[in-house]
Amino acid sequence: MKIDVLLGLQWGDEGKGKIVDVLTPQYDIVARFQGGPNAGHTLMFDDKRIVLHTIPSGIFREQTLNVIGNGVIIDPFIILNREIKQIEVLTDVKSKLCISEKAHLILPTHRLLDAANENFRGKNKIGSTLKGIGPAYTDKISRNGLRTGDLLLPDFLKKYNALKDLHLRQIETLQFDYRATQIDNLSFEAYETAWFEAAETLKSYKICATEYLINDALQSGKKILAEGAQGTLLDVEFGSYPYVTSSNTITAGVCVGLGVAPAKIGKVFGLFKAYCTRVGEGPFPTELSDDTGKKLQLSGKEFGSTTGRPRRCGWLDLPLLKYACMLNGVTELIMMKADVLNDFETISVCTAYDYNGTISDAIPFDVSAQPIPQYRPMQGWQCEIKTNNMPSELTDYIAFIEQYLGLKIGLVSVGADRDQNIRL
Ligand code: GDP
Ligand code: IMO
Ligand code: MG
């Protein structure tokens, strides 16, 4: 068998959690391959709204095993206190979760360092979620990091203290007063104590070499879905660097983040919103800083699932979407939040940019470049979308996107609940 992939084609928050939950009944395993608690994946069913950060979005379906792969970074405090404790009343997490021994740990000092780095950048800050993502991945690459499997070894505390010391020296160099900084509303010391308690509990979960588990499962004909976090335009290689996250959010990340060979990649589901949003700093060519942007934000309830920050909103950007489809080898598109456009008389779509008089669909290298989007206005449908009778304006919108991208849209999501979908 091959492993299918579901990931975001924009700047994150496309609705990945919802669709993974919808597709999970077709899979034996759902596996996260990158990112960490910077992610916020929302699931809605039975009038419940659940936000997952590290745990794969397949956790609520019986029979499905959920794997946190080696490419993910884990904060024991968050996974335990902000995820497991909330959902264990709904499902037996422990029996359905497996964590890679090679997944790196986010230490309390990684979170301080994240804040110190952002503070140091001043007005050039990234707009990080401050979950310690950049510093934890930095330590992984610079070979200083600690992994989940290290929790089970006798010298963990010694290694922890050595790394903490290094971090505190780095924080001092950045002239950051960490004692005045709270982490999740706790002082550093209180957070560190809670972190160790959570780490102790995490040791009772299944921690193993998930690369064997994944490959053995594929070998024996099991179906696996890899769940992306963030979005293609936040990829550390191809996103709007440095306004990106610190992992490979694209299909290629599945290979290193789970330990599967490139030839084992199967279908690639690429998710995009019917418009665009971005949270944090960085270029956003089609951003609308006017009433239309505000209207998108309000009707789309565009406030961050992890940080509560308002998301910047704008029209759909087809050159960027085409770039994302190319990087990921998308085989099927899924359009999200079409219902958010129900009230718009005209919907604009960016088809190219004007750079100093030259029209092009290439993505600029320079993040300070401000290309002028070239819009094609389309007629809005101005009604509620019914699953059995799609308005012709929506059909036209879909056809235009499909033609531009040379790919089919297989599913249109028209509401946050797990049942609000139209299969095409
Ligand atoms: P993710 O990070 O990609 O999983 O997405 P988030 O959960 O951060 O953000 C998506 C938001 O849109 C969540 O609040 C979802 O409940 C909501 N949502 C998902 N699909 C739809 C949809 O089709 N229509 C509407 N109105 N909301 C949706
Ligand atoms: P999901 O999985 C949207 C953004 C942050 C910031 C940048 C770097 O829910 O789609 P980081 O904390 O990684 O150092 O932040 O990336 N960002 C996200 N934006 N959705 C996410 O995840 C994001 N994860 C990180 O806002 O601009
Ligand atoms: Mg999200």
mmCIF file with all atom_site columns, C-alpha atoms in Angstrom, residues 76 172 342:
data_model
loop_
_atom_site.group_PDB
_atom_site.id
_atom_site.type_symbol
_atom_site.label_atom_id
_atom_site.label_alt_id
_atom_site.label_comp_id
_atom_site.label_asym_id
_atom_site.label_entity_id
_atom_site.label_seq_id
_atom_site.pdbx_PDB_ins_code
_atom_site.Cartn_x
_atom_site.Cartn_y
_atom_site.Cartn_z
_atom_site.occupancy
_atom_site.B_iso_or_equiv
_atom_site.pdbx_formal_charge
_atom_site.auth_seq_id
_atom_site.auth_comp_id
_atom_site.auth_asym_id
_atom_site.auth_atom_id
_atom_site.pdbx_PDB_model_num
ATOM 1 C CA . PRO A 1 76  ? 4.608   17.192 27.206 1.00 0.00 ? 76  PRO A CA 1
ATOM 2 C CA . GLU A 1 172 ? 21.014  36.250 28.639 1.00 0.00 ? 172 GLU A CA 1
ATOM 3 C CA . ASN A 1 342 ? -22.481 33.182 0.682  1.00 0.00 ? 342 ASN A CA 1
#
